[in-house]
Each structure stands twice: as C-alpha cells, then as structure tokens.
XYZ file of C-alpha atoms in Angstrom:
651
model
C 209.742 15.693 123.466
C 209.994 12.150 124.757
C 212.046 10.505 127.478
C 213.443 6.998 126.966
C 212.254 4.526 129.677
C 213.812 1.158 128.984
C 211.649 -0.481 126.327
C 209.299 2.501 125.933
C 209.119 6.239 125.741
C 207.243 8.492 128.167
C 205.908 11.645 126.554
C 205.521 14.899 128.428
C 201.805 14.837 127.654
C 201.455 11.732 129.845
C 202.566 13.802 132.845
C 199.711 16.368 132.381
C 196.605 16.163 134.648
C 192.982 17.177 134.133
C 192.280 20.585 135.702
C 190.023 20.809 138.748
C 186.284 21.050 137.923
C 184.214 23.578 139.814
C 180.460 23.795 140.298
C 179.088 26.622 138.122
C 177.718 29.634 139.943
C 174.264 30.917 139.085
C 171.833 33.398 140.557
C 169.270 31.860 142.896
C 165.909 31.265 141.250
C 162.835 32.810 142.844
C 160.903 30.581 145.255
C 157.143 30.326 145.484
C 155.583 32.821 147.850
C 151.871 33.047 148.602
C 149.579 35.580 150.231
C 148.721 33.976 153.553
C 145.724 35.245 155.518
C 147.301 33.769 158.657
C 150.282 36.083 158.158
C 148.187 39.269 157.875
C 148.000 38.815 154.125
C 151.771 39.021 153.657
C 153.672 37.107 151.008
C 155.432 34.178 152.669
C 157.492 31.335 151.271
C 155.493 28.189 150.561
C 156.965 25.167 152.354
C 154.823 21.986 152.495
C 155.186 19.821 155.576
C 156.014 16.613 153.731
C 158.308 17.552 150.896
C 156.510 17.101 147.616
C 153.039 16.362 149.042
C 150.552 19.200 149.581
C 147.411 18.606 151.669
C 144.599 20.994 150.788
C 141.033 21.471 151.980
C 138.740 23.843 150.134
C 135.223 24.872 151.053
C 132.667 23.613 148.545
C 129.142 24.797 147.710
C 125.972 24.864 149.788
C 123.644 23.246 147.282
C 120.303 25.047 147.408
C 120.324 26.989 144.122
C 122.215 27.415 140.863
C 125.882 28.332 141.210
C 126.711 31.838 139.969
C 129.785 33.428 138.424
C 131.130 34.409 141.838
C 131.290 30.713 142.663
C 132.838 30.024 139.266
C 135.627 32.510 139.966
C 136.490 30.821 143.264
C 136.493 27.232 142.015
C 138.209 27.960 138.693
C 141.020 29.783 140.488
C 141.399 26.953 143.021
C 141.712 24.698 139.970
C 144.304 26.991 138.358
C 146.378 27.243 141.546
C 146.219 23.493 141.952
C 147.357 22.947 138.351
C 150.250 25.381 138.861
C 151.375 23.510 141.972
C 151.081 20.136 140.243
C 152.034 20.795 136.625
C 154.560 23.606 137.034
C 156.135 23.185 140.470
C 155.718 19.400 140.501
C 153.879 18.991 143.797
C 151.446 16.151 144.498
C 148.278 17.840 145.711
C 145.762 15.938 147.843
C 142.598 18.032 147.625
C 139.407 17.549 149.619
C 136.268 19.576 148.845
C 133.042 19.411 150.827
C 129.442 19.546 149.664
C 127.147 21.162 152.234
C 123.929 19.203 151.724
C 122.562 19.723 155.275
C 121.974 23.396 155.996
C 119.327 25.904 157.107
C 119.097 27.364 153.594
C 118.514 23.939 152.051
C 115.877 23.001 154.627
C 114.075 26.335 154.282
C 114.090 26.367 150.454
C 113.036 22.703 150.123
C 110.152 23.335 152.521
C 108.981 26.290 150.455
C 108.955 24.102 147.343
C 107.496 21.069 149.107
C 110.457 18.837 148.246
C 112.388 16.316 150.299
C 115.516 18.146 151.431
C 117.834 15.289 150.397
C 116.410 15.033 146.882
C 116.423 18.814 146.630
C 120.121 19.039 147.571
C 121.098 16.215 145.185
C 119.504 18.045 142.277
C 121.505 21.225 142.885
C 124.671 19.284 143.612
C 124.434 17.562 140.218
C 123.939 20.907 138.488
C 126.983 22.322 140.292
C 129.153 19.367 139.249
C 128.005 19.734 135.643
C 128.875 23.438 135.793
C 132.370 22.590 137.041
C 132.830 20.037 134.279
C 131.727 22.611 131.698
C 134.362 25.022 133.043
C 137.040 22.297 132.879
C 137.526 22.259 136.648
C 139.260 19.065 137.734
C 137.410 17.087 140.402
C 139.130 16.878 143.806
C 140.618 13.640 145.123
C 137.976 13.522 147.853
C 134.401 14.869 147.859
C 132.746 14.924 151.277
C 129.008 15.359 151.729
C 127.853 16.398 155.189
C 125.047 13.822 155.096
C 127.643 11.050 154.647
C 129.873 12.178 157.543
C 127.407 12.565 160.419
C 129.201 9.981 162.665
C 132.472 11.856 162.147
C 130.775 15.153 163.010
C 129.318 13.664 166.205
C 132.718 12.272 167.196
C 134.336 15.645 166.529
C 131.788 17.474 168.705
C 132.192 14.903 171.476
C 135.941 15.364 171.611
C 135.633 19.162 171.677
C 133.240 18.826 174.629
C 135.612 16.371 176.339
C 138.454 18.860 175.960
C 136.348 21.444 177.746
C 135.557 23.765 174.835
C 131.938 22.801 174.191
C 128.763 22.614 176.250
C 125.252 21.220 175.836
C 122.204 23.448 176.121
C 118.629 22.236 175.560
C 119.738 19.464 173.211
C 122.141 21.654 171.206
C 125.907 21.919 171.664
C 127.824 25.206 171.481
C 131.467 26.178 171.273
C 132.651 28.056 174.367
C 134.624 30.969 172.907
C 135.400 32.464 176.351
C 136.964 29.197 177.533
C 138.918 28.934 174.280
C 140.229 32.510 174.523
C 141.323 31.936 178.126
C 143.486 28.949 177.184
C 147.099 30.154 176.594
C 147.619 27.407 174.010
C 144.952 28.822 171.693
C 144.046 32.081 169.976
C 140.614 33.110 168.739
C 140.883 35.621 165.913
C 143.785 34.298 163.855
C 142.203 35.580 160.621
C 140.099 38.584 161.641
C 140.827 39.573 165.241
C 138.815 42.767 164.707
C 135.649 40.758 164.014
C 135.548 38.394 166.995
C 132.954 40.571 168.777
C 130.893 41.251 165.646
C 127.640 39.661 166.821
C 125.845 40.413 163.544
C 128.371 38.366 161.535
C 128.266 35.574 164.105
C 124.462 35.387 164.029
C 124.482 35.385 160.223
C 126.789 32.360 160.344
C 124.422 30.537 162.706
C 121.682 30.286 160.070
C 118.061 31.384 159.770
C 116.663 28.390 161.691
C 118.860 28.751 164.800
C 117.377 29.016 168.283
C 118.361 32.094 170.296
C 118.760 32.420 174.063
C 120.614 29.134 174.653
C 124.215 30.336 174.470
C 126.410 31.436 177.356
C 127.835 34.208 175.201
C 126.651 35.923 171.998
C 129.993 35.005 170.415
C 129.512 31.275 170.981
C 128.435 29.253 167.950
C 126.572 25.993 167.327
C 128.428 22.719 166.952
C 125.288 20.574 167.004
C 121.752 21.888 166.471
C 118.721 20.302 168.070
C 116.314 19.519 165.249
C 112.861 21.006 165.387
C 109.799 19.124 164.158
C 109.947 18.439 160.415
C 113.706 19.096 160.147
C 116.205 16.363 159.194
C 117.800 14.773 162.238
C 120.316 12.161 163.345
C 120.928 10.383 166.616
C 123.574 11.879 168.914
C 124.411 11.762 172.651
C 122.526 15.059 173.069
C 119.395 13.859 171.251
C 118.135 14.171 167.682
C 119.842 16.951 165.789
C 122.062 17.981 162.891
C 125.495 19.557 162.424
C 126.194 23.245 162.813
C 127.635 24.914 159.748
C 131.253 25.374 160.822
C 131.815 21.924 162.356
C 131.243 20.053 159.102
C 134.483 21.251 157.506
C 136.574 20.554 160.603
C 135.163 17.034 160.926
C 135.429 16.119 157.232
C 138.940 17.533 156.899
C 139.978 15.509 159.954
C 138.433 12.393 158.387
C 140.229 12.702 155.041
C 143.482 14.633 155.580
C 146.364 14.666 158.099
C 146.098 16.505 161.420
C 147.743 19.696 160.169
C 146.874 21.052 156.705
C 149.212 22.752 154.283
C 146.452 24.781 152.606
C 142.870 25.735 153.375
C 141.031 27.916 150.875
C 137.698 29.567 150.219
C 136.072 32.846 149.309
C 137.038 35.999 151.202
C 133.460 36.254 152.523
C 134.005 33.008 154.483
C 136.998 34.326 156.432
C 134.817 35.309 159.410
C 133.061 33.671 161.076
C 133.243 30.392 159.117
C 136.985 29.933 158.696
C 137.775 31.537 162.040
C 135.489 29.059 163.770
C 136.867 26.152 161.773
C 140.333 26.979 163.090
C 139.086 27.217 166.681
C 137.200 23.918 166.420
C 140.206 22.102 164.959
C 142.532 23.403 167.658
C 140.030 22.312 170.310
C 139.570 18.925 168.622
C 143.282 18.166 168.278
C 144.166 20.085 171.479
C 147.017 21.812 169.680
C 147.896 25.368 168.640
C 147.276 26.000 164.961
C 145.725 23.755 162.305
C 146.452 25.301 158.890
C 149.780 26.619 157.600
C 148.485 28.656 154.636
C 144.986 30.123 154.390
C 144.180 31.334 150.869
C 141.161 33.576 150.310
C 139.904 34.294 146.795
C 138.749 37.809 145.981
C 135.169 38.850 145.263
C 133.650 38.917 141.817
C 131.880 42.238 141.401
C 129.136 43.319 139.054
C 128.477 47.036 138.614
C 130.726 47.759 141.597
C 128.958 45.376 144.004
C 129.893 41.902 145.199
C 127.972 39.305 143.210
C 125.818 37.319 145.651
C 122.471 35.596 145.922
C 121.476 37.786 148.858
C 121.872 40.932 146.723
C 120.061 39.210 143.828
C 122.620 40.584 141.379
C 124.076 37.248 140.336
C 124.449 35.595 136.922
C 124.348 31.803 136.970
C 127.128 29.767 135.408
C 124.623 28.153 133.044
C 123.443 31.563 131.814
C 126.997 32.796 131.370
C 127.907 29.697 129.363
C 125.045 30.426 126.990
C 126.660 33.777 126.205
C 130.350 32.919 126.350
C 132.578 29.905 125.928
C 134.178 28.188 128.906
C 137.621 29.166 127.614
C 136.723 32.851 127.570
C 135.377 32.620 131.130
C 138.504 30.863 132.405
C 140.693 33.365 130.556
C 138.837 36.224 132.267
C 139.689 34.815 135.692
C 143.321 34.103 134.746
C 143.661 37.731 133.616
C 143.154 38.827 137.253
C 145.023 38.041 140.446
C 143.222 35.239 142.261
C 143.095 37.092 145.588
C 141.969 40.513 144.313
C 138.464 41.777 143.519
C 137.541 41.754 139.838
C 134.638 42.959 137.699
C 132.427 40.842 135.493
C 130.486 42.295 132.607
C 130.404 42.776 128.822
C 133.500 44.985 128.873
C 135.661 42.501 130.794
C 134.414 39.616 128.669
C 135.332 41.540 125.511
C 138.889 41.810 126.815
C 138.922 38.102 127.588
C 137.624 37.249 124.120
C 140.367 39.357 122.532
C 143.035 37.615 124.583
C 141.771 34.173 123.565
C 141.733 35.239 119.917
C 145.307 36.498 120.187
C 146.585 33.125 121.327
C 144.290 31.198 118.992
C 145.606 33.094 115.964
C 149.150 32.544 117.152
C 148.636 28.789 117.425
C 147.217 28.738 113.889
C 150.331 30.548 112.645
C 152.551 27.981 114.346
C 150.574 25.093 112.815
C 150.992 26.557 109.328
C 154.763 26.586 109.828
C 154.828 23.040 111.179
C 152.600 21.636 108.414
C 155.024 22.969 105.836
C 158.172 22.009 107.750
C 160.864 20.069 105.884
C 163.958 18.531 107.410
C 165.992 19.167 104.273
C 165.577 22.928 104.567
C 168.479 25.024 105.752
C 168.612 25.090 109.550
C 171.642 27.279 110.228
C 170.665 30.092 112.578
C 170.818 33.741 111.700
C 170.963 36.643 114.201
C 167.160 36.925 114.202
C 166.838 33.222 115.166
C 169.230 33.747 118.048
C 167.283 36.820 119.116
C 163.984 34.916 119.275
C 165.642 32.125 121.273
C 166.993 34.705 123.689
C 163.492 36.200 124.019
C 162.036 32.733 124.695
C 164.558 32.086 127.479
C 163.890 35.483 129.041
C 160.126 34.885 128.943
C 160.601 31.515 130.628
C 162.382 33.285 133.480
C 159.605 35.873 133.672
C 156.943 33.165 133.772
C 158.747 31.409 136.593
C 159.048 34.650 138.536
C 155.364 35.355 137.932
C 154.215 31.965 139.208
C 156.488 32.337 142.253
C 154.944 35.751 142.981
C 151.711 34.512 144.581
C 150.597 32.684 141.408
C 150.592 35.967 139.472
C 148.690 34.773 136.400
C 148.174 38.286 134.898
C 151.946 38.775 134.890
C 152.455 35.380 133.240
C 149.836 36.182 130.591
C 151.504 39.506 129.877
C 154.842 37.753 129.359
C 153.258 35.203 127.026
C 151.518 37.954 125.050
C 154.870 39.662 124.613
C 156.371 36.383 123.358
C 153.479 35.985 120.906
C 154.058 39.499 119.578
C 157.783 38.894 119.061
C 157.185 35.500 117.446
C 154.564 36.911 115.065
C 157.061 39.565 113.978
C 159.596 36.808 113.408
C 157.093 34.845 111.308
C 156.021 37.902 109.317
C 159.567 38.600 108.142
C 159.339 37.601 104.469
C 163.056 38.015 103.838
C 163.915 34.712 105.477
C 162.127 31.454 106.216
C 161.537 30.741 109.921
C 163.393 27.896 111.596
C 160.500 25.554 112.316
C 162.145 23.721 115.284
C 162.474 27.086 117.022
C 158.871 28.017 116.236
C 157.782 24.640 117.566
C 159.660 25.255 120.828
C 157.883 28.583 121.295
C 154.508 27.010 120.498
C 155.051 24.102 122.893
C 156.041 26.406 125.740
C 152.990 28.632 125.373
C 150.784 25.574 124.899
C 152.152 24.105 128.133
C 151.265 27.226 130.122
C 147.787 27.232 128.549
C 147.406 23.635 129.718
C 148.368 24.694 133.238
C 145.679 27.393 133.055
C 143.182 24.713 132.006
C 142.559 26.451 128.678
C 143.614 23.437 126.583
C 143.632 19.704 127.259
C 145.043 18.077 124.085
C 148.753 17.460 123.682
C 148.741 18.985 120.178
C 149.744 22.623 119.975
C 146.773 24.969 120.073
C 143.281 25.263 121.475
C 140.823 22.402 121.046
C 138.478 22.990 118.118
C 134.887 22.773 119.327
C 133.235 19.567 118.025
C 136.242 19.021 115.824
C 138.019 16.122 117.501
C 137.434 12.486 116.676
C 135.594 11.662 119.872
C 132.951 14.381 119.572
C 132.447 13.531 115.883
C 131.990 9.810 116.393
C 130.180 10.014 119.732
C 126.594 10.310 118.413
C 127.226 7.466 115.939
C 128.679 5.257 118.659
C 125.770 6.000 120.986
C 123.309 4.810 118.331
C 125.447 1.810 117.415
C 125.977 0.756 121.041
C 122.271 1.036 121.774
C 121.406 -0.974 118.633
C 123.823 -3.715 119.616
C 122.422 -3.761 123.156
C 118.855 -4.056 121.824
C 119.851 -6.998 119.573
C 121.705 -8.695 122.425
C 118.820 -8.243 124.876
C 116.304 -9.556 122.359
C 118.550 -12.533 121.638
C 118.912 -13.389 125.312
C 115.174 -13.184 125.928
C 114.330 -15.196 122.794
C 116.900 -17.828 123.687
C 115.235 -18.351 127.069
C 111.880 -18.719 125.321
C 113.199 -21.128 122.652
C 114.792 -23.653 125.028
C 111.519 -24.937 126.584
C 110.051 -25.301 123.106
C 112.858 -27.582 122.024
C 113.433 -25.638 118.799
C 117.057 -26.555 118.115
C 117.368 -24.510 114.909
C 116.035 -21.355 116.562
C 118.337 -21.866 119.564
C 121.324 -22.342 117.244
C 120.502 -19.174 115.283
C 120.079 -17.163 118.483
C 123.348 -18.571 119.800
C 125.152 -17.404 116.653
C 123.547 -13.973 117.018
C 124.719 -13.642 120.635
C 128.202 -14.866 119.728
C 128.345 -12.233 116.997
C 127.452 -9.563 119.580
C 130.169 -10.874 121.898
C 132.717 -11.040 119.076
C 131.959 -7.444 118.173
C 132.472 -6.405 121.804
C 135.485 -8.589 122.619
C 137.468 -8.649 119.357
C 136.394 -6.346 116.552
C 135.737 -3.013 118.302
C 138.826 -3.186 120.548
C 140.948 -3.577 117.426
C 139.545 -0.218 116.338
C 140.321 1.363 119.726
C 136.814 1.171 121.220
C 135.631 -0.782 124.234
C 131.932 -1.571 124.563
C 130.603 -2.524 127.998
C 127.437 -4.522 128.580
C 124.829 -2.917 130.796
C 124.806 -4.114 134.404
C 121.055 -3.573 134.727
C 117.967 -2.940 132.591
C 117.975 0.793 133.328
C 121.716 1.372 132.971
C 122.965 3.342 129.942
C 125.135 1.722 127.320
C 128.808 2.525 127.778
C 131.561 2.783 125.189
C 135.073 4.096 125.716
C 138.161 4.928 123.699
C 141.087 2.606 124.454
C 144.668 2.268 123.278
C 144.733 -0.557 120.728
C 148.285 -1.579 121.601
C 147.480 -1.612 125.310
C 144.441 -3.766 124.549
C 146.555 -6.254 122.574
C 149.079 -6.467 125.394
C 146.309 -6.870 127.950
C 144.698 -9.607 125.851
C 147.979 -11.520 125.615
C 148.535 -11.086 129.345
C 145.048 -12.421 130.133
C 145.660 -15.422 127.862
C 148.891 -16.173 129.719
C 147.145 -15.784 133.078
C 144.315 -18.080 131.952
C 146.826 -20.684 130.796
C 148.755 -20.447 134.072
C 145.500 -20.656 136.042
C 144.459 -23.773 134.099
C 147.860 -25.372 134.745
C 147.616 -24.478 138.433
C 144.123 -25.940 138.584
C 145.318 -29.161 136.933
C 148.265 -29.401 139.327
C 145.982 -28.834 142.302
C 143.595 -31.530 141.051
C 146.496 -33.956 140.658
C 147.771 -33.113 144.146
C 144.305 -33.607 145.617
C 143.959 -36.933 143.828
C 147.330 -38.050 145.151
C 146.364 -36.900 148.624
C 143.115 -38.834 148.382
C 144.963 -41.976 147.284
C 147.367 -41.588 150.196
C 144.436 -41.174 152.546
C 142.810 -44.355 151.200
C 146.069 -46.245 151.563
C 146.389 -45.066 155.155
C 142.752 -45.999 155.860
C 143.533 -49.657 155.054
C 145.933 -49.826 158.026
C 144.533 -50.745 161.452
C 145.212 -48.269 164.284
C 147.429 -50.884 166.030
C 149.629 -51.324 162.932
C 149.580 -47.579 162.257
C 150.842 -46.607 165.709
C 153.364 -49.471 166.091
C 154.940 -48.481 162.765
C 155.994 -45.127 164.266
C 159.227 -46.407 165.797
C 160.863 -43.018 165.294
C 158.515 -41.622 167.993
C 157.648 -44.501 170.280
C 159.328 -47.615 171.762
C 156.462 -49.376 173.589
C 152.721 -49.841 173.085
C 149.843 -51.434 174.987
C 147.820 -54.362 173.659
C 145.544 -52.012 171.642
C 148.522 -50.342 169.991
C 148.449 -47.133 172.000
C 151.986 -45.770 172.651
C 153.210 -45.811 176.271
C 156.914 -44.855 175.992
C 158.882 -42.473 173.772
C 161.773 -43.471 171.515
C 164.240 -43.136 174.442
C 162.244 -45.591 176.562
C 160.837 -42.901 178.872
C 157.111 -42.958 179.784
C 155.134 -40.493 177.679
C 154.390 -37.148 179.286
C 150.780 -36.162 179.829
C 150.714 -33.917 176.735
C 152.561 -36.454 174.536
C 150.198 -39.203 175.687
C 147.216 -37.013 174.853
C 148.600 -36.313 171.356
C 149.277 -40.003 170.741
C 145.781 -40.960 171.857
C 144.300 -38.378 169.503
C 146.307 -39.786 166.580
C 145.185 -43.304 167.538
C 141.493 -42.349 167.621
C 141.774 -40.509 164.298
C 143.303 -43.520 162.603
C 140.742 -45.815 164.272
C 137.845 -43.814 162.830
C 139.503 -43.650 159.417
C 139.994 -47.425 159.367
C 136.465 -48.168 160.619
C 134.995 -45.949 157.861
C 137.105 -47.822 155.327
C 135.838 -51.208 156.573
C 132.241 -49.972 156.682
C 132.396 -48.922 153.033
C 133.862 -52.286 152.093
C 136.573 -50.602 149.993
C 139.633 -52.485 148.894
C-alpha cells in the first residue's frame, strides 16, 4: 500500500482529496407581509427604504378627555407591532407620535370648564401617558406637541402656498383640492377615493369652531385657522391664528423624520379625511408623488356591536378598565385578535383573555418546578418522547415565524404557543419518566421570549412578573421613606451650618460638618455598594430620587473617575508648569531692548536702521511692504514689552 520515494514512502491515502462542498438547499422562509391601505388593503411584502431602519409616524391622542379602551387597542397594538419588528425581525424602529394639544375640542371643552386651554390639555396628556405606562406601552423615540411646533407648521403652510396648492382667505389658509387633483404628479384619494366628495366627513374633520363660506370648494380644508376672540393664537404671515387639524401631523413628521416614511399608522376612523389630507399636504409640501410606503390602520373596538367612541358615549375609560382587569389581561385580549380587524370588548371577551393568561401562567409555574429541582447528575440521554417534544418545538417555531410574517398574525402565534403548552404539559405529566430539564427550559425560554415581544412580561426570568413580588416593588416604599429622611437631615444640616458660622461656634460647625459628610458618604459610597444610587434634589420642591444600579458597573465607573481625576490633576500641573515657563521666557525677553531684540534676528534680516528696525532681508534685498510692516509690528511689540519691564523696575 505504499510506494518507495527515495528516502520516504508515499501512501495512497496522501493522493486522496477532500470532496467538493456544496451549499445546503433549504425551502425559502416566509417574508413579512403587511396589510397596506395604500395597496387597497392587500398583503404586500414589507421592504424598508434603508435596510434595517424603519421610520414610523403614528397619530397620537387629542387630549381633551380620558382615553378609552378604543384608544388602548390602537396604541397597544402599535406597541406590539413595533416590538415584533424590533425584537423578532431585528429592525431599528424610529417612531414619532404626536400629541394634539391645540384643537377645537380642547378649546371648546376648556371654555366650558373655565380652564386655560394649555393647562387643560396638559392635565389630560399626563393622564394619557400614565395610562400608556400602566398598559406597558413603550414610549416613542419622539413625542411632538402641536403647541411646540407652531413655527414648523407655519413654514409647512407657507411652502404649500408657494407651490400653488394653498390660498389665503380672510386670514385663514386652505388647501386647494381642485388644483391638487389637476396636477398629474399628484393623486387625491389614495386611501379612500370613494370619499373625496363626502362633504359631511370633510366638515367633521374641520372642527366645530371652523368658519364656513371662506373656501373655494366644499372639499377644501383648513391649513391655518384665523383665531377668533378668546381663542389661542400665534403670529403668522396671514395674521393671528392656529394650525388646522391635518397640517400638524405633516409638519411634525417632516420635522422629525426623513422625507418619505416607511410606515404611518392610526385608527381606521382617521383614514378619511385626516390621513388622506395628510398625504395630500405632504405631497404638496415636498412637491413629490407619494409620501408614505405603508399605511397601517387599526380596526375598531366595538362594544355591544357598536364602535366605541366618545361621540356615541358608549366608551369605557382605560382607568376604569384597569380597576376591573389587570394590564396583562387587557394586552392579551388585544393580542388574541388581528390588529387590523374589528373586535368586541366586554365581560365575555375578557373572560377568554383571563383564561389564556392563566393557561400560560400555570405553564410557567410548571416549568419553574422542573428547573428548581434540576440536577446535572441526572440521566440526560433522550428517549423517543424527548425527541418528539423537540420536534414539536421546532415545528412551532416555524409556525410562529409564519404567523408573524402573515401581517403580524398574533392570534395565529398564540394558537401555536397554546398548542406547544398543551404538548409540553402532557410531556411533564408523564410519570413514567423524568423530564429532561434542559429541553423543558428551551420550551419555556421560547414561549417567554414571545410573551416579551407581546409586552406581557418584562423580566428575563421565565414566567410572568408576580405583582408586587419583585425586589424593587418590595423595597420601594422603604427607600422612599429612607431617602426623604436622609434629605431632611441633609437640608437641616446645611441650614444649621450656615447659621452656626456667623456665631463662631466651632464645635457646632464641626458636628454639622460630620453630619453632612455622613450623608455624603451614605450617598457616594455605602448605598452604591448595595446597588442603589441616591440623588440630591436640584431644588426645594423636587422629589427625592433613588435608582437601582449595577454594583460592578458602579465600581468600574468609580475607578474610571479616579483615573480621570488623576490624569486631570497631572494635566493641570503640567499646564501650570508650562505657563510658568512661558512667563519666565516672557520676562527674559522683556529685559532685551527692541534694538538688541531685532538685531539678534540675523536669520531673517541683514541690515537695520539706527533704532534697530530691519531694512533688508537675509539675502540683502530691501524688505517688501508687507515684510516691513510685520517687522515694524514685532519691533513695537518688543518696545512696549521692554518699556513695561523698565517701568516696573524688575530685574
């Protein structure tokens, strides 16, 4: 089997080569498709403009009353879709949401109650934000209030007028729909072409305080409203006024996001005229066809067969709902329905949601029992039933992916997870053989991950958060009392120290100093070692603030600050030494007369006048006008320096 080759043998195996490697073939995975209102509600593939970045504008609340469950459905599902894009598909979502705090409804309601409209709007805005926090809705990257973007609104209206699609009338400015329709570059009715002549809808979108009889066409709509007496107003080229409803979103989206948006979303009731007019305004503003690539419209929330709305007075506020049900049950209810389809809210639907939460909660408890009793030394060899459960897990993962790709089909995903829970419970209930805990952990982690994406859990540990059972909620009341006590002691010490100094009471000052140092030591050294950072109040009316921190991060940060302080001190010392040396050099130079100073510069000059002013360069050529000017300036500078030295009598 070997061939002799001089001093060595060559085996036949040395002549063999590695076979060619080929890329494995696999079926193509489903791609995300969404229901796009701009494509007649068809499912279309989702393709962001800039790779992994998704720009998204969503319509926020008009803050004049408590938010109801219809609002909750819209904003929770925007949150769920955003989490799916970010946490499952790996996109980076840049989300802007507006707050309409200048509006006919706000002005009218605040007048009725005798409140300042700005204060009135702030109160309802705060309640809305607290509602969102209670429902575990993540805040957007950018929040835009109309009252804070008036200059941008004015600029937006001006450009639309400049492009020929707006006109002024009696101090108000209107969008010229006829001119827009006649332009071949644009199209009015991208979302609801059948509604563009629906005057009733258009007038409803104009608001209760609008002035009639000023428009060229009934289908035109206000960009800028002339303010009547007693209404809020801002300066504009057309006089005192305020924004129309539709223009605010166009202007604030333009101010915070790129020219063309990937996603715009809102409730289905906003599709016409609000969203239709937003599109028209943006096209007129940018002078381009199209503005949004995907328009997503959330379905209605119905109660007893009717759309829940304030106008029908059949709404249930978020605060009231949260007194009856937990936030997790409410979120689960919304996840159990397709985001873009109508759904019913009531005791029956909430019972179903409660049952679904309990199913997963019980499952997580079962998994935790297995993991608490897990031992590495136990037998881990797989049996057929272990392989079967692993096969089920892999199949469910494929189903979940397909469900998310199918227009964010959360009901389908939940159904798949419920099936996995059922199969895993059967596996755990088999008393003939102990479960393989690593496999059970894998199942638990996968379901937990999807629950995180749905916003139903936040902790990294498997399972739902236990209400008031985590360390932070347990220690929070104690820390609030402790932080306030420490702040009271510190404040009293500071005030007493100021009083003691004029009295000359050294002992009292020393005792107060020790007290304040103890407060600082507690804040700067002792509490951080326990993972808590205490922050001093910035003002007399500011609340005390304490935060959980990572102890190891704190230690590293402390060491880093010490190094930076040491380097800063060394830099300061070096700078002081350099300045001292520079000062000594300056003094030494000041001792020299201007004649000696200039005649010593033989590398630049070859001849001087009787005062020492240079006349020729080093080559013997007369100085140019600019060179002579520079030399004279240097001479005068040295002259002044020397005269100051002589005047001071320094040696």
